[in-house]
PDB file of C-alpha atoms in Angstrom:
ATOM      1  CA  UNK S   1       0.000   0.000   0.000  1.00 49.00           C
ATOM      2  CA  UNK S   2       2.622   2.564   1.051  1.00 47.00           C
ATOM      3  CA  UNK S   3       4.621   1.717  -2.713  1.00 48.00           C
ATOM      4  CA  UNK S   4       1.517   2.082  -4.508  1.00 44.00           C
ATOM      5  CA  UNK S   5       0.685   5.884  -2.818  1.00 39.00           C
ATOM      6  CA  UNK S   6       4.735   7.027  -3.316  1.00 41.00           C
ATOM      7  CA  UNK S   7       4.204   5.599  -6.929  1.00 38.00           C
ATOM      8  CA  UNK S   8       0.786   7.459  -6.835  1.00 34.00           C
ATOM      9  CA  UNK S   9       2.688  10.704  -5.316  1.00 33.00           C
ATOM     10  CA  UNK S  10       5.406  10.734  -7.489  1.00 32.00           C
ATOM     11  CA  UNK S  11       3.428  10.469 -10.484  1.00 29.00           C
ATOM     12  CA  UNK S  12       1.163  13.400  -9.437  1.00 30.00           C
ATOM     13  CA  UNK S  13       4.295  15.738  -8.917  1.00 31.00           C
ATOM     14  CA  UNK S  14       5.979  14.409 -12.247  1.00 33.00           C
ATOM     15  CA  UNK S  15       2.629  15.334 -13.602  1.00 30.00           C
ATOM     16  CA  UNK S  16       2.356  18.576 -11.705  1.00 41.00           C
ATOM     17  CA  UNK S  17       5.302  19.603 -12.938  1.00 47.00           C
ATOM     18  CA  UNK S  18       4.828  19.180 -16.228  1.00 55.00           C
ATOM     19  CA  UNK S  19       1.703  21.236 -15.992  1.00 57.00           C
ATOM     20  CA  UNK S  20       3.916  23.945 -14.688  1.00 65.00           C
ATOM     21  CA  UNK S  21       6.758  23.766 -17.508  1.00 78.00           C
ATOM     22  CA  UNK S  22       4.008  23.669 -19.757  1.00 88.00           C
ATOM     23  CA  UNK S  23       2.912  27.004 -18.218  1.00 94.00           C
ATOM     24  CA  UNK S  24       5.723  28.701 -18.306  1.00 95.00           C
ATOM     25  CA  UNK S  25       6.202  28.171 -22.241  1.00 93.00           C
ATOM     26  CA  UNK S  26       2.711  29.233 -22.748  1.00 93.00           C
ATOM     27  CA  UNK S  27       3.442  32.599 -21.025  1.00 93.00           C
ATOM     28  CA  UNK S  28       6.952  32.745 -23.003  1.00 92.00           C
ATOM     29  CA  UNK S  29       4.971  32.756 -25.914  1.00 91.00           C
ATOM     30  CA  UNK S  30       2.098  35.239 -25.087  1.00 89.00           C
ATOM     31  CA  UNK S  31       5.079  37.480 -24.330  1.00 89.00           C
ATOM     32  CA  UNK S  32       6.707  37.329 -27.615  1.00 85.00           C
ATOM     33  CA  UNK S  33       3.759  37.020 -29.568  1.00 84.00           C
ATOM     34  CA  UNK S  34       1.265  39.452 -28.315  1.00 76.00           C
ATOM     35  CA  UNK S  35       4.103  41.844 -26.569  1.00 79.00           C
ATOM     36  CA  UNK S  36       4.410  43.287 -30.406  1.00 72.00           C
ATOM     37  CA  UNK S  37       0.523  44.506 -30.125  1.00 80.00           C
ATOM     38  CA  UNK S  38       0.548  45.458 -26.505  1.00 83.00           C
ATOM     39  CA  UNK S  39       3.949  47.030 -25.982  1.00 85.00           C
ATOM     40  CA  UNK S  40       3.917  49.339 -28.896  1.00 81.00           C
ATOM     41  CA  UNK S  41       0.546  50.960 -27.420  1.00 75.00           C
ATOM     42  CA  UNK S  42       2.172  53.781 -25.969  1.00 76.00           C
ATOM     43  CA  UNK S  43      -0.675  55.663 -23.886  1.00 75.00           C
ATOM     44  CA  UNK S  44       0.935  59.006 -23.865  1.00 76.00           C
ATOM     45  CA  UNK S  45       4.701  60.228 -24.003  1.00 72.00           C
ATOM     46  CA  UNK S  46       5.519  59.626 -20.727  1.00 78.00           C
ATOM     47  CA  UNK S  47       3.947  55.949 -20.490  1.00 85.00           C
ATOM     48  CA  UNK S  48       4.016  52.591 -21.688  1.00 88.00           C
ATOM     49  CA  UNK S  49       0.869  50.500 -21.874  1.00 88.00           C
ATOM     50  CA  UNK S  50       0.120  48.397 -18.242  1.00 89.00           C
ATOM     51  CA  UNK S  51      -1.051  45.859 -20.472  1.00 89.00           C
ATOM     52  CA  UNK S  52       2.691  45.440 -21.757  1.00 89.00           C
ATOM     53  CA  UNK S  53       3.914  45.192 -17.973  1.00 91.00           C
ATOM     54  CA  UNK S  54       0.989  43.047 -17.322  1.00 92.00           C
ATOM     55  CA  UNK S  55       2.380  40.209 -19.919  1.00 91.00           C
ATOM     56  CA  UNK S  56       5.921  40.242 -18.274  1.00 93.00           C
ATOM     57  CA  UNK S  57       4.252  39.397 -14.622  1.00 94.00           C
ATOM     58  CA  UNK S  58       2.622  36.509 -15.723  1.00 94.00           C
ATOM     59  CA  UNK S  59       5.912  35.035 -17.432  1.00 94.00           C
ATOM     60  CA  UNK S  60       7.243  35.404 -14.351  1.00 95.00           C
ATOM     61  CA  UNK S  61       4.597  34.077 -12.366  1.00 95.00           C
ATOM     62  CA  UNK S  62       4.304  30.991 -14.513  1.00 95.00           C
ATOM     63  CA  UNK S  63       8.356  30.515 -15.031  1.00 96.00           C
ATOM     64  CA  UNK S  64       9.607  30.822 -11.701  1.00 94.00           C
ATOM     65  CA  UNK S  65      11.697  27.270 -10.447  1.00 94.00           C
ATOM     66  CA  UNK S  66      10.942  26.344 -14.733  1.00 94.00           C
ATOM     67  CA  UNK S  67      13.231  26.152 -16.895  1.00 93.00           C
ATOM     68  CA  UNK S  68      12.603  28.844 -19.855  1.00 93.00           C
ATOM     69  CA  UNK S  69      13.327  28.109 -24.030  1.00 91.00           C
ATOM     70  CA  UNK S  70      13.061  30.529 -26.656  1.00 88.00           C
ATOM     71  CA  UNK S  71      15.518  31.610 -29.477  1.00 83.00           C
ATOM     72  CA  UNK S  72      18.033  34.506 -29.662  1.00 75.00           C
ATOM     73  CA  UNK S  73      18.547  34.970 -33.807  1.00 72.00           C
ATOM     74  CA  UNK S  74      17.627  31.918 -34.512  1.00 78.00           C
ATOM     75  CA  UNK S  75      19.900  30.334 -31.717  1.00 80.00           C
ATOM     76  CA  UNK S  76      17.926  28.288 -29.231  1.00 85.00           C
ATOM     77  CA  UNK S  77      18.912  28.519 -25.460  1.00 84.00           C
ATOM     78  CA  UNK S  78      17.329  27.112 -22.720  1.00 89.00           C
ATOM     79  CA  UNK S  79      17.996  28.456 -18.775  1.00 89.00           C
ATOM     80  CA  UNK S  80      16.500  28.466 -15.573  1.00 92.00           C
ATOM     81  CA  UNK S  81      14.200  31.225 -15.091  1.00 95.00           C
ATOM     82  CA  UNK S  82      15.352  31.344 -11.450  1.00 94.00           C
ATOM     83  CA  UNK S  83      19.406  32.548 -12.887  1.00 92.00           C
ATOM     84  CA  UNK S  84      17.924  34.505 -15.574  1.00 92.00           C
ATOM     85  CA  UNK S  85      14.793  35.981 -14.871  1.00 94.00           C
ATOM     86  CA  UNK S  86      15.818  38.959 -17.015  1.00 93.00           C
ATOM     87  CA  UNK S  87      16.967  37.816 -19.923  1.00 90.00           C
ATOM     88  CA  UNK S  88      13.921  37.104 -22.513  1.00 89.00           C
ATOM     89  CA  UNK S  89      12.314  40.632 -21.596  1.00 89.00           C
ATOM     90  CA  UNK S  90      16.375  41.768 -22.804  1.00 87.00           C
ATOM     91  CA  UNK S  91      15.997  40.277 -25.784  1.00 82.00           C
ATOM     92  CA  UNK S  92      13.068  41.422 -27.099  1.00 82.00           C
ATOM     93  CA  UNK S  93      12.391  44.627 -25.619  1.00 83.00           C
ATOM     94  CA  UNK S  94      14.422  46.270 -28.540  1.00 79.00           C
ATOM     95  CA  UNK S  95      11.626  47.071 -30.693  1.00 81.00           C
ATOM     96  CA  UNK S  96       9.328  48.620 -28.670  1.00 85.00           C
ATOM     97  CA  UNK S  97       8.986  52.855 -27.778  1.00 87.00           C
ATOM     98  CA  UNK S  98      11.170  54.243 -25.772  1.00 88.00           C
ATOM     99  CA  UNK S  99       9.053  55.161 -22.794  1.00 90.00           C
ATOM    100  CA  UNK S 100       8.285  50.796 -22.803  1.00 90.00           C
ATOM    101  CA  UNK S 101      12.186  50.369 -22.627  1.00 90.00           C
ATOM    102  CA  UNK S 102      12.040  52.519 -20.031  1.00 92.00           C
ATOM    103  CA  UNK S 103       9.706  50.618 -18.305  1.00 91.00           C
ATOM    104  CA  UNK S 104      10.848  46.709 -19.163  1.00 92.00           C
ATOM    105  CA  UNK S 105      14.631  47.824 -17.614  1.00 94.00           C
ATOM    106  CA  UNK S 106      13.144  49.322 -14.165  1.00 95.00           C
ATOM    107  CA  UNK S 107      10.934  46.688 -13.577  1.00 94.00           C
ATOM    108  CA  UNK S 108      13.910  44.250 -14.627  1.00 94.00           C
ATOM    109  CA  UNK S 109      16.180  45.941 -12.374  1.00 95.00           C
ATOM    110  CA  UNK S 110      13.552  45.436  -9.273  1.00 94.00           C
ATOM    111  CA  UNK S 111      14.651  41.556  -9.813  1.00 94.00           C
ATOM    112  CA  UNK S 112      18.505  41.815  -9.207  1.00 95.00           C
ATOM    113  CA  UNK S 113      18.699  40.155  -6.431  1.00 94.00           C
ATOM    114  CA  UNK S 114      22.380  38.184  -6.921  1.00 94.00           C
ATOM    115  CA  UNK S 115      25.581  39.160  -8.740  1.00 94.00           C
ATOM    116  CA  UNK S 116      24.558  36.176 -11.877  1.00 93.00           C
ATOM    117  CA  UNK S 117      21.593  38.854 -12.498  1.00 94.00           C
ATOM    118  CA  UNK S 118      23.416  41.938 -12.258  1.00 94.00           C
ATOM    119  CA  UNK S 119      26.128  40.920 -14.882  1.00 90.00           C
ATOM    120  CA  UNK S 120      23.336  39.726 -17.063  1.00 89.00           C
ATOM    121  CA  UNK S 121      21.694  43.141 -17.103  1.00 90.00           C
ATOM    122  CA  UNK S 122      24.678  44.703 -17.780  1.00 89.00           C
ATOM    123  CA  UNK S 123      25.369  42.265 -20.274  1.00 85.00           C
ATOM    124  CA  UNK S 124      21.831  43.567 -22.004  1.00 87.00           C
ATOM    125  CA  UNK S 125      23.105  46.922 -21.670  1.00 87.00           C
ATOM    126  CA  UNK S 126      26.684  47.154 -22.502  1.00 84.00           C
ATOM    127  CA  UNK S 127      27.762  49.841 -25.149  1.00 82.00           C
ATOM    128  CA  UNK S 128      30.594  48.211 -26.707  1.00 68.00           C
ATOM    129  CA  UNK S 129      30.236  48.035 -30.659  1.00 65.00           C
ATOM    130  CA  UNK S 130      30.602  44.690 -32.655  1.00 59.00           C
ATOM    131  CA  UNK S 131      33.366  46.097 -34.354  1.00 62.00           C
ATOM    132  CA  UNK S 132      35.225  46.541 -31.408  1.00 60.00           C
ATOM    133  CA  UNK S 133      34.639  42.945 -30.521  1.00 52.00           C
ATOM    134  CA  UNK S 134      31.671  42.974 -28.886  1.00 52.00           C
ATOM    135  CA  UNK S 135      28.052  43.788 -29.251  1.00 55.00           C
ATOM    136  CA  UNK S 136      25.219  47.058 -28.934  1.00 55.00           C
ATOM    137  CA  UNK S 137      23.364  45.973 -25.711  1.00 62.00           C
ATOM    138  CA  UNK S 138      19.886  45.831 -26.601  1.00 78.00           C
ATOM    139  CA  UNK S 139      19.214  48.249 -23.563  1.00 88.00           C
ATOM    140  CA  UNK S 140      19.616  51.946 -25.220  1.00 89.00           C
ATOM    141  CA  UNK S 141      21.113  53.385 -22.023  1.00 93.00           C
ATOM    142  CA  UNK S 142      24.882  53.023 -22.037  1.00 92.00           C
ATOM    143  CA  UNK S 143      25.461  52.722 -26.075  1.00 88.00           C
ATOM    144  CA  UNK S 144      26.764  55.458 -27.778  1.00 88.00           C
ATOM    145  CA  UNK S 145      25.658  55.546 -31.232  1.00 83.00           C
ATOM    146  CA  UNK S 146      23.134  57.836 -32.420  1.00 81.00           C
ATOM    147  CA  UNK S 147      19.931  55.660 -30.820  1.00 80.00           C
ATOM    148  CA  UNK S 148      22.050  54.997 -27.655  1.00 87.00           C
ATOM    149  CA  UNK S 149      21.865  57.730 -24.417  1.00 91.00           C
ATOM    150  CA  UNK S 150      24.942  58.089 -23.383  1.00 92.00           C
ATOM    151  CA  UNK S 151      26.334  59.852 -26.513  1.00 88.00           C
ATOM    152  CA  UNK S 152      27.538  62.871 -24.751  1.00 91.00           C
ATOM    153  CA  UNK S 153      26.853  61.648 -20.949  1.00 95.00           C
ATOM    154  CA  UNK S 154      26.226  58.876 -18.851  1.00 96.00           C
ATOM    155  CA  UNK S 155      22.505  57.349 -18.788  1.00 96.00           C
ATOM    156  CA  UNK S 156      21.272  57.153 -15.847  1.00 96.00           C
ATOM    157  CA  UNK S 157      20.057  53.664 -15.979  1.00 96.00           C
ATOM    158  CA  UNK S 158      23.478  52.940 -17.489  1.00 95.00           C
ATOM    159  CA  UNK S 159      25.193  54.048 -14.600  1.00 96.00           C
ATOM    160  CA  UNK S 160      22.757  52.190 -12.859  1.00 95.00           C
ATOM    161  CA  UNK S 161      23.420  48.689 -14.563  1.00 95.00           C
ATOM    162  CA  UNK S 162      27.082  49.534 -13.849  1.00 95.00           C
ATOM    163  CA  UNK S 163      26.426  50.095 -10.157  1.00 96.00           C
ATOM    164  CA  UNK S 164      24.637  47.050  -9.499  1.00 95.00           C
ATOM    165  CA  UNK S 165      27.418  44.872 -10.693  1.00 93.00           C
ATOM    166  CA  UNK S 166      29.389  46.466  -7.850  1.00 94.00           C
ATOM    167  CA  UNK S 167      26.722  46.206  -5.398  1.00 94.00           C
ATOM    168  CA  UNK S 168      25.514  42.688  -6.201  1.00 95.00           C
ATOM    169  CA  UNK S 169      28.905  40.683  -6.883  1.00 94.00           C
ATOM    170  CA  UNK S 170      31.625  40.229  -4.388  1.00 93.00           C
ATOM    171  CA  UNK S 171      34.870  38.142  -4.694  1.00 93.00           C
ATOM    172  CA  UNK S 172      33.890  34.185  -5.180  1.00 93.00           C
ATOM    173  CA  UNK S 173      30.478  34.539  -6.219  1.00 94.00           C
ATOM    174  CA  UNK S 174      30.115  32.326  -9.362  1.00 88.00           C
ATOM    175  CA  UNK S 175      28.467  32.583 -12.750  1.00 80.00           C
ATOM    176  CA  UNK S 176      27.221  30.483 -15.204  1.00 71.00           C
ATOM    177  CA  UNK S 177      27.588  31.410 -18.735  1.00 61.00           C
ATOM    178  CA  UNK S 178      27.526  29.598 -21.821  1.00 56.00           C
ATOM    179  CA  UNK S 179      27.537  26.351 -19.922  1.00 64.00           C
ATOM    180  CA  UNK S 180      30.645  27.303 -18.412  1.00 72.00           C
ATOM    181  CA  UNK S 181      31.141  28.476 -14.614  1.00 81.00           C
ATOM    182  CA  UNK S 182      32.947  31.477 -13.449  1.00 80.00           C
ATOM    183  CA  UNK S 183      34.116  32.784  -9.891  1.00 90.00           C
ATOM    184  CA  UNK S 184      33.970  36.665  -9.391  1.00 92.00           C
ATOM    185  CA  UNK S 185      37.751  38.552  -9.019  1.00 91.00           C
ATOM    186  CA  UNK S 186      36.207  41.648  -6.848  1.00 90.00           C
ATOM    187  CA  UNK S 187      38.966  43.887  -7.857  1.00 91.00           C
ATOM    188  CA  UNK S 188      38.655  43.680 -11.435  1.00 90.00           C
ATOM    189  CA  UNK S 189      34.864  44.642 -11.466  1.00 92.00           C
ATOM    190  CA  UNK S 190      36.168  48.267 -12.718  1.00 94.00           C
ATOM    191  CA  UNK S 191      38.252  46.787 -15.656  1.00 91.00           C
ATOM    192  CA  UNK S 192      35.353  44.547 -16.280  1.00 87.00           C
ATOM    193  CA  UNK S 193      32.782  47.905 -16.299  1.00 91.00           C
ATOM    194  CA  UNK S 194      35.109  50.018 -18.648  1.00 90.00           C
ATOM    195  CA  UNK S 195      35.345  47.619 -21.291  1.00 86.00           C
ATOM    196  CA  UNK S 196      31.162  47.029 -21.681  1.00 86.00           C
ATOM    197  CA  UNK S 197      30.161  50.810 -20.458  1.00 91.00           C
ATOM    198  CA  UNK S 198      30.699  54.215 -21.918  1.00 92.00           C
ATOM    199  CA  UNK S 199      33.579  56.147 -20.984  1.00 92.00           C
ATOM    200  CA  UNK S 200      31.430  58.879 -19.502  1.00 94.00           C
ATOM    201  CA  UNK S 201      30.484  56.494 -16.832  1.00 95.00           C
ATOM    202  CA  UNK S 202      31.658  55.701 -13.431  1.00 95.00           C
ATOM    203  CA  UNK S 203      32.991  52.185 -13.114  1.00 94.00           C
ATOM    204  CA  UNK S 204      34.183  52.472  -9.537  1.00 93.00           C
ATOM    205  CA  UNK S 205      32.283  50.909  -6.801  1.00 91.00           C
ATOM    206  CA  UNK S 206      29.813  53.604  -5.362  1.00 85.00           C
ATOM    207  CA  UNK S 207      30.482  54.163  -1.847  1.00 75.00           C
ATOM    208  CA  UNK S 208      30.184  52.057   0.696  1.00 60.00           C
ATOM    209  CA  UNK S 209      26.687  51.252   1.545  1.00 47.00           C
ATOM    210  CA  UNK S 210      25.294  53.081  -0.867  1.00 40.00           C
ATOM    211  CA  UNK S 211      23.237  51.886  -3.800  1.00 40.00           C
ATOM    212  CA  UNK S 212      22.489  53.430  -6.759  1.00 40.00           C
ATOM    213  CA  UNK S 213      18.819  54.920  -6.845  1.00 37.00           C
ATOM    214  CA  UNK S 214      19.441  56.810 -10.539  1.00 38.00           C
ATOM    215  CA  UNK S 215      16.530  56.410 -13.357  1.00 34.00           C
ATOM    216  CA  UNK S 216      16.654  57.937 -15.881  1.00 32.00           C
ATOM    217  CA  UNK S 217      22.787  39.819 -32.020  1.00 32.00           C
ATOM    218  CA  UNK S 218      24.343  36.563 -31.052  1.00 33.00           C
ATOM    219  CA  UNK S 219      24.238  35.395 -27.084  1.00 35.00           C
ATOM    220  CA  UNK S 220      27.742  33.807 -27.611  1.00 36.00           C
ATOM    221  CA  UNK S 221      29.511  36.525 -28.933  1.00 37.00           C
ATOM    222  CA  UNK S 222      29.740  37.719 -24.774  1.00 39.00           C
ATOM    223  CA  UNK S 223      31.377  35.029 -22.917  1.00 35.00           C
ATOM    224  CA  UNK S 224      34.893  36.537 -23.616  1.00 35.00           C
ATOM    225  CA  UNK S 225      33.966  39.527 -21.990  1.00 39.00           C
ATOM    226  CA  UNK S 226      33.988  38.055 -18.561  1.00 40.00           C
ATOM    227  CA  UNK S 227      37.458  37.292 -18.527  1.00 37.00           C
ATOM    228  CA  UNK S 228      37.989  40.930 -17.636  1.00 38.00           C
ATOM    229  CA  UNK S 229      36.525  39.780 -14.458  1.00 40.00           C
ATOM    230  CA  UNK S 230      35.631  36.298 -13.927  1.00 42.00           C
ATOM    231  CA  UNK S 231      38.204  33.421 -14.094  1.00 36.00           C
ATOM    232  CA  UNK S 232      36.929  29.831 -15.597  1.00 37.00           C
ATOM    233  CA  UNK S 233      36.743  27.533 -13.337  1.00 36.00           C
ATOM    234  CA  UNK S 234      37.554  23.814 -14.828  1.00 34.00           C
TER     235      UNK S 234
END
């Protein structure tokens, strides 16, 4: 009897779960699918659409603890929503108005909550150009070519991304990117900062205790970045 009701229970949480992942996938989809309608309804010029907002708080209701798939340029990738709760609204956000980019980065930002986040983010952000080895961050704020906002000054929420980094990761943290894991070298966070953020920005840690409160195509291509401050670990 007791075998038959752990079989029983076992098969109810397999099941359970599957319900879950199945979920999640449906509210990946509704975001990439009907963002394009809802997120280019800008209300006024000041505001994006609630509606828009509304569609990224039920992927994350339905993806937290799930592991979330979808395709970056035609590359898929498949991560737990739990590391990268950010990263989908990243890649898509792009194509929407301004005051929605706005809005997608803030409310991403109120979900840093460990360093693997906050180098993501600035990952999304980053301002160096492909030609330079890198790649325009899909995030407007720290790029400097005639779309970005930091052509003549820092961004705000650039400075912002930057900060985080500091205030999130501290030395032996780890990272996973790209399959591969990382450890966090705390004092070459500022190297790590000047090579993806504009040079009008601060890439020193902001001081002590202080955090900052400032608003204002190929995934791959990134992992080299992070030797600037992460060392491989085998």
């Amino acid at each position: 009897m007791a075998s038959r009701l752990q079989g029983f229970l076992f098969c109810f949480v397999t099941l359970s779960q599957q319900g879950r992942a199945s979920e999640c996938q449906t509210k990946v989809a509704e975001w990439i699918n009907g963002a394009s309608a809802k997120c280019k309804n800008v209300q006024d010029t000041t505001t994006c659409d609630p509606a828009c907002l509304e569609l990224v708080k039920a992927y994350r209701t339905a993806c937290k603890n799930q592991l979330v798939s979808y395709a970056v340029n035609g590359h898929p990738l498949e991560q737990p929503y739990d590391d990268f709760p950010n990263d989908l609204v990243a890649v898509t956000q792009a194509q929407y108005p301004e005051e929605c980019q706005i809005a997608m980065f803030d409310e991403a930002y109120g979900h840093i909550t460990k360093c693997q986040h906050a180098v993501s983010i600035m990952f999304w952000t980053n301002s160096k150009p492909v030609e330079q080895g890198g790649y325009v961050g899909f995030y407007p704020f720290c790029r400097t070519d005639a779309s970005g906002k930091s052509q003549t000054a820092c961004a705000p929420r650039c400075q912002k991304a930057m900060d985080a980094v500091h205030n999130n990761c501290k030395a032996g943290d780890e990272y996973i990117y790209d399959s591969a894991k990382f450890t966090v070298v705390e004092s070459k966070i500022p190297t790590f900062l000047q090579d993806l953020g504009p040079p009008s920005c601060n890439s020193a840690p902001p001081p002590k205790g202080l955090i900052s409160t400032a608003l204002g195509g190929a995934v791959n291509k990134y992992w080299f970045l992070l030797s600037a401050i992460l060392i491989k670990v085998d």
